[in-house]
Coordinates of C-alpha atoms in Angstrom, one line a residue:
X1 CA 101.7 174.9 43.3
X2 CA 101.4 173.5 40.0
X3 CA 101.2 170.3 38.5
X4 CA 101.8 168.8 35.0
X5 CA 100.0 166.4 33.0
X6 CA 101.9 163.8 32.5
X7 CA 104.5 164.9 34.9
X8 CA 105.6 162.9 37.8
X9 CA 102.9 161.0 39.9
X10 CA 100.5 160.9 36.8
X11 CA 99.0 157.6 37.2
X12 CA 98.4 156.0 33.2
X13 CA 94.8 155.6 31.5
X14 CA 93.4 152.0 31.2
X15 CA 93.9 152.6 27.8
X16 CA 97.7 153.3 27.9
X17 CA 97.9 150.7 29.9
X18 CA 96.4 148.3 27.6
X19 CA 98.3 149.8 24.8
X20 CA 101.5 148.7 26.5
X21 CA 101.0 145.9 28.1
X22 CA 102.3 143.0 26.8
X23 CA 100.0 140.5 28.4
X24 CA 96.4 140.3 29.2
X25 CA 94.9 142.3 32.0
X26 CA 93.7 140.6 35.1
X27 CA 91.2 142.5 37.1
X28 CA 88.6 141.7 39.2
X29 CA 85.3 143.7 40.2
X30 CA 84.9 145.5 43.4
X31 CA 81.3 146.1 44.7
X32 CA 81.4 145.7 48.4
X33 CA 81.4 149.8 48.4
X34 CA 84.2 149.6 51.3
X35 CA 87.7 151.9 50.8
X36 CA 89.4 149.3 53.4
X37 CA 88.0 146.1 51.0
X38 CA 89.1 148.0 47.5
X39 CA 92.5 148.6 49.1
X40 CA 93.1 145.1 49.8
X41 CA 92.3 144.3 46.2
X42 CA 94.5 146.8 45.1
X43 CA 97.5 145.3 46.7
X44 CA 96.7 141.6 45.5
X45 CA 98.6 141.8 42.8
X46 CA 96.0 142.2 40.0
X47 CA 96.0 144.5 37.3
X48 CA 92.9 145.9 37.1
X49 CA 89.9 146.9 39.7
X50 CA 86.2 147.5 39.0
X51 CA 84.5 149.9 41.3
X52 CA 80.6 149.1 40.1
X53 CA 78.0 151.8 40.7
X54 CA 75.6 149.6 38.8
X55 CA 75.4 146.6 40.5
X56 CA 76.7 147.7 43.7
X57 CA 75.9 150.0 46.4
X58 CA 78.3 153.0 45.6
X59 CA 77.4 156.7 45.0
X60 CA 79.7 159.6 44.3
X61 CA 81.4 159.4 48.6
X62 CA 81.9 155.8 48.2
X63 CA 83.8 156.1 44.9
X64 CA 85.6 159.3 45.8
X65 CA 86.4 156.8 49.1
X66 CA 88.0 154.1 47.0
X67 CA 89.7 156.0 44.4
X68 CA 91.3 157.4 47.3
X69 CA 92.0 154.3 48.8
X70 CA 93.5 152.5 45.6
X71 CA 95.6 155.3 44.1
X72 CA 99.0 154.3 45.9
X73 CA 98.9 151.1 44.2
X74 CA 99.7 150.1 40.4
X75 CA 96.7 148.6 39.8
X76 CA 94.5 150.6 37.5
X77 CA 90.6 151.6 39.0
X78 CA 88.0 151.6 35.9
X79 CA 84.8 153.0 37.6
X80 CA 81.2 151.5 36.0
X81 CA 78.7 154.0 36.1
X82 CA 75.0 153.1 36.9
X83 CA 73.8 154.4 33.2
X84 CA 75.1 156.4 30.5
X85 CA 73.7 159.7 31.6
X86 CA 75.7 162.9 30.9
X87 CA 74.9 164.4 34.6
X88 CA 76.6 161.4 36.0
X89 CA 79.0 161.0 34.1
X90 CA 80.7 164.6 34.7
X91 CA 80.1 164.3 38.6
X92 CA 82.0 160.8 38.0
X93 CA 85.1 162.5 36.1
X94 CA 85.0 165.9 38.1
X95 CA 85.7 163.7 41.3
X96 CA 88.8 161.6 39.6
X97 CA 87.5 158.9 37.7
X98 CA 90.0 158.7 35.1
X99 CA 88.6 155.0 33.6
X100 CA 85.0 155.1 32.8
X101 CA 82.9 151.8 31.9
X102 CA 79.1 152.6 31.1
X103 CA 76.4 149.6 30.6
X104 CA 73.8 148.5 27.8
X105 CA 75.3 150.5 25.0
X106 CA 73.5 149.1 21.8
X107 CA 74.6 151.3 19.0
X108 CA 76.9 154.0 17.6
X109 CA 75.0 156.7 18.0
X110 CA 75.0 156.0 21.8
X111 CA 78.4 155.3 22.5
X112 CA 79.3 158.7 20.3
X113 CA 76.9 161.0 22.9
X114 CA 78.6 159.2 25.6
X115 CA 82.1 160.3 24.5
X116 CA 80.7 163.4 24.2
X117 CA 80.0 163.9 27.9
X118 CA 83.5 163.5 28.4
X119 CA 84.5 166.1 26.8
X120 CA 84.7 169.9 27.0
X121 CA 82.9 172.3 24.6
X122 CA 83.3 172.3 21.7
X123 CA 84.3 168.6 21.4
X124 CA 81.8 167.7 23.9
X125 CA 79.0 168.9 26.5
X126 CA 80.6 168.0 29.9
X127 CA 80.2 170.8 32.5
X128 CA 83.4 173.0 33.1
X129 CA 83.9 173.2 37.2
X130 CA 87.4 172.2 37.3
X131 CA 88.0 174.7 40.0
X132 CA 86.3 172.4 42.3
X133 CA 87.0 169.4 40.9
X134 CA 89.9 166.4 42.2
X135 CA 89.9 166.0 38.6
X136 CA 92.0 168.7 38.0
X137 CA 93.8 168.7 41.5
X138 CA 91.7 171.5 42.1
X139 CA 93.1 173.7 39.3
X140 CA 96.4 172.7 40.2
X141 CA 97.2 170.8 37.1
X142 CA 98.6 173.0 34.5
X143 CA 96.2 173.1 31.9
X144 CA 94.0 170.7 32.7
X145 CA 91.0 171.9 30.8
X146 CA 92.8 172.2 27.7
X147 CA 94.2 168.3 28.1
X148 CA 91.4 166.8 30.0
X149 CA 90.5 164.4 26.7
X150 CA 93.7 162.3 27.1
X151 CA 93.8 162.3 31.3
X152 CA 90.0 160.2 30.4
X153 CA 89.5 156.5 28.8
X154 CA 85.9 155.2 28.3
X155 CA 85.2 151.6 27.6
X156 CA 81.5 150.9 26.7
X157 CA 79.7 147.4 26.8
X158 CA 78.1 145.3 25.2
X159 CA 75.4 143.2 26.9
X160 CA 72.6 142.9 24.1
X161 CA 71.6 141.2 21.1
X162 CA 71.5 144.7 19.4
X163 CA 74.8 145.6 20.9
X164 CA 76.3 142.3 19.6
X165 CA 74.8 143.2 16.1
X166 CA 76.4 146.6 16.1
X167 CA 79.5 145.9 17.6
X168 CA 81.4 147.0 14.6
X169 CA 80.0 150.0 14.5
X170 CA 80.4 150.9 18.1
X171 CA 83.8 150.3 17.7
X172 CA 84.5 152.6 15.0
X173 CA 83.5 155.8 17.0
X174 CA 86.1 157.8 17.5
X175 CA 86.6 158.5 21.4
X176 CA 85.5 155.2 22.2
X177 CA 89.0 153.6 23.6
X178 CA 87.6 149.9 24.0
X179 CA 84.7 147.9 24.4
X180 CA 84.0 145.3 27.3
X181 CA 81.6 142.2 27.2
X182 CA 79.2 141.3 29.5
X183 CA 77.9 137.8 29.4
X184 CA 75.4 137.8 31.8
X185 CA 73.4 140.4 30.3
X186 CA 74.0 139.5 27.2
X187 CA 73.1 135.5 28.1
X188 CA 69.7 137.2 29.5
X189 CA 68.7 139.4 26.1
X190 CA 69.7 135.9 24.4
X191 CA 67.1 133.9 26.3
X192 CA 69.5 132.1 28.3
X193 CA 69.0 133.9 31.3
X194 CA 71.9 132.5 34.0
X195 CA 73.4 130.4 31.2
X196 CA 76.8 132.6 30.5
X197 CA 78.4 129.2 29.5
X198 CA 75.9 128.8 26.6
X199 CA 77.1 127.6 23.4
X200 CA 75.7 130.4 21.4
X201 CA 76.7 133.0 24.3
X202 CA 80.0 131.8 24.3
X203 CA 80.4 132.5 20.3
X204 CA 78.6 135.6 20.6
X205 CA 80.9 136.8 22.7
X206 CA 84.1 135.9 20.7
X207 CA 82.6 136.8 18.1
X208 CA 82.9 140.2 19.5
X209 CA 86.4 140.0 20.7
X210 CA 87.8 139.5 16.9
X211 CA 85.4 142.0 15.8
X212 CA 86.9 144.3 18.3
X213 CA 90.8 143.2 17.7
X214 CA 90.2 143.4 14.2
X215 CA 89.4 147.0 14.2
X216 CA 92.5 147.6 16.7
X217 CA 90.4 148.1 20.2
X218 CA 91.2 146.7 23.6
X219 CA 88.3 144.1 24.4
X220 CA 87.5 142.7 27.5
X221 CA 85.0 140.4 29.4
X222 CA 83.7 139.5 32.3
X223 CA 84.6 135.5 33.2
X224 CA 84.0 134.5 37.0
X225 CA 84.8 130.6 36.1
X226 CA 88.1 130.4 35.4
X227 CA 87.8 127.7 32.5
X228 CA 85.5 130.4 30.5
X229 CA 88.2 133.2 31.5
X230 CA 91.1 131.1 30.0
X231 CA 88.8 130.2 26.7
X232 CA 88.7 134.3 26.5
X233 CA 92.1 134.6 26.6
X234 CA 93.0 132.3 24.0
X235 CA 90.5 134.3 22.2
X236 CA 92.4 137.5 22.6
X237 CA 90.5 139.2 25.0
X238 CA 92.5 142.3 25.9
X239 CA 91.6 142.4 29.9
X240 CA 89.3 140.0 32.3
X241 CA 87.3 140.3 35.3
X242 CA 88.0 136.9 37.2
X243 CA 86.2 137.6 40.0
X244 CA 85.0 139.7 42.9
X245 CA 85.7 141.1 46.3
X246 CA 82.2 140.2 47.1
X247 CA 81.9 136.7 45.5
X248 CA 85.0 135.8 47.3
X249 CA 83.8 136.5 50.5
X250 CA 81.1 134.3 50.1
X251 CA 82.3 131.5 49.2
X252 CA 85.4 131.4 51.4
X253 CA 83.1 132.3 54.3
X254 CA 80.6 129.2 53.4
X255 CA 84.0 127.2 52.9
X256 CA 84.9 127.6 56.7
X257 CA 81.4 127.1 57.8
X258 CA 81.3 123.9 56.0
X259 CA 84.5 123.1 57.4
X260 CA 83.9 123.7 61.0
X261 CA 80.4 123.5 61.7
X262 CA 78.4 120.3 61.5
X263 CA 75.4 119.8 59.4
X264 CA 72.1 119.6 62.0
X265 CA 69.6 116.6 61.8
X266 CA 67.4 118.5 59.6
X267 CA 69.9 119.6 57.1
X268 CA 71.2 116.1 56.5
X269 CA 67.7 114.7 56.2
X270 CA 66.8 117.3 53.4
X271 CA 69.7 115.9 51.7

């Protein structure tokens, strides 16, 4: 059995889908590490999921898990490695990951070795074991190794000072199919640690987005309050995180213990 790229049943890049879309991308970040939990986002209705392996408690099992788990669904998984190291990054594409999103890239030179563990020699330096690899359907996609550069996006972000200064440069490397923004990183290398909503964040951050649009590049950007996600919008960001699995869950959760459990003697008096 054989199976073409491109053929039928080949799910779309992030970045074809940001090239056609003809709307903003709605997403929202998945970090619970639970298949059942990323399923249930997947069939919300959003666009867009994040699986985080930086922030969240997933290795290699739990993302092989939810890719799984997501991939009868439309909407598109973009997997966040824990760092830019060319080790992970193979193991990440060699068990499906076809959307990758690595942290803290600050410059050019950066973001070019990180496209180049995502491709084959001579392009690139990932390790060839497509044999045993989902990637490739276990060698049952018809020349996979020869077309495994288009099957990938990568999307690197920007979460520093340094980052923000060489945004333009970052941009231009070729392989690099979009950049996303992280404000709370980026808030924190600012020194205005927990202050996303900073003035000076704020325009940092769409000052970003029209570098990025200006040189033709999806842009994204991470915006839990929704009156900073539709401010991105207008902007022009390309695709937004608006929230979380695990954000939600906590704050629905308080919301019915609020509702149906009393406040003791102790708790109103420290009011």
């Amino acid at each position: 059995m054989s199976i073409r790229i491109g053929g039928p049943g080949a799910e779309p890049t992030l970045r074809e889908v940001l090239a056609g879309a003809d709307r903003a991308q709605i997403g929202v970040w998945v970090c619970s590490g639970s298949p059942v939990v990323a399923e249930i986002c997947a069939g919300s209705g959003v666009d867009w999921l994040l699986i985080d392996a930086e922030h969240a408690p997933n290795g290699l099992e739990s993302i092989l898990a939810q890719l799984q788990a997501v991939a009868a669904y439309p909407a598109t998984p973009l997997v966040r490695a824990p760092v830019g190291d060319t080790v992970i990054i193979k193991q990440l594409l060699d068990l499906g990951a076809k959307n990758l999103l690595i942290p803290m890239v600050d410059s050019a030179e950066q973001a070019a070795g990180l496209v180049a563990a995502t491709r084959y020699p001579p392009a690139g330096v990932r390790g060839v074991g497509s044999a045993l690899a989902r990637a490739s359907r276990w060698n049952r996609i018809d020349g996979y190794l020869g077309g495994a550069a288009d099957l990938v996006s990568l999307f690197v972000q920007i979460e520093t000072v340094t980052a923000v200064a060489n945004v333009a440069a970052i941009t231009a490397v070729d392989g690099v199919d979009g950049l996303f923004i992280g404000p709370s990183d980026l808030a924190a290398s600012m020194g205005h640690l927990g202050q996303q909503d900073h003035p000076d964040v704020v325009a940092a951050v769409e000052h970003c987005i029209r570098v990025v649009k200006e040189a033709g590049k999806p842009v994204g950007v991470n915006a839990f309050a929704p009156a900073t996600a539709d401010r991105y919008l207008a902007a022009g960001a390309d695709f937004v995180s608006v929230g979380a699995d695990v954000a939600l869950l906590a704050r629905a959760s308080e919301g019915l213990a609020a509702r149906y459990i009393a406040p003791s003697e102790d708790e109103r008096s420290s009011y």
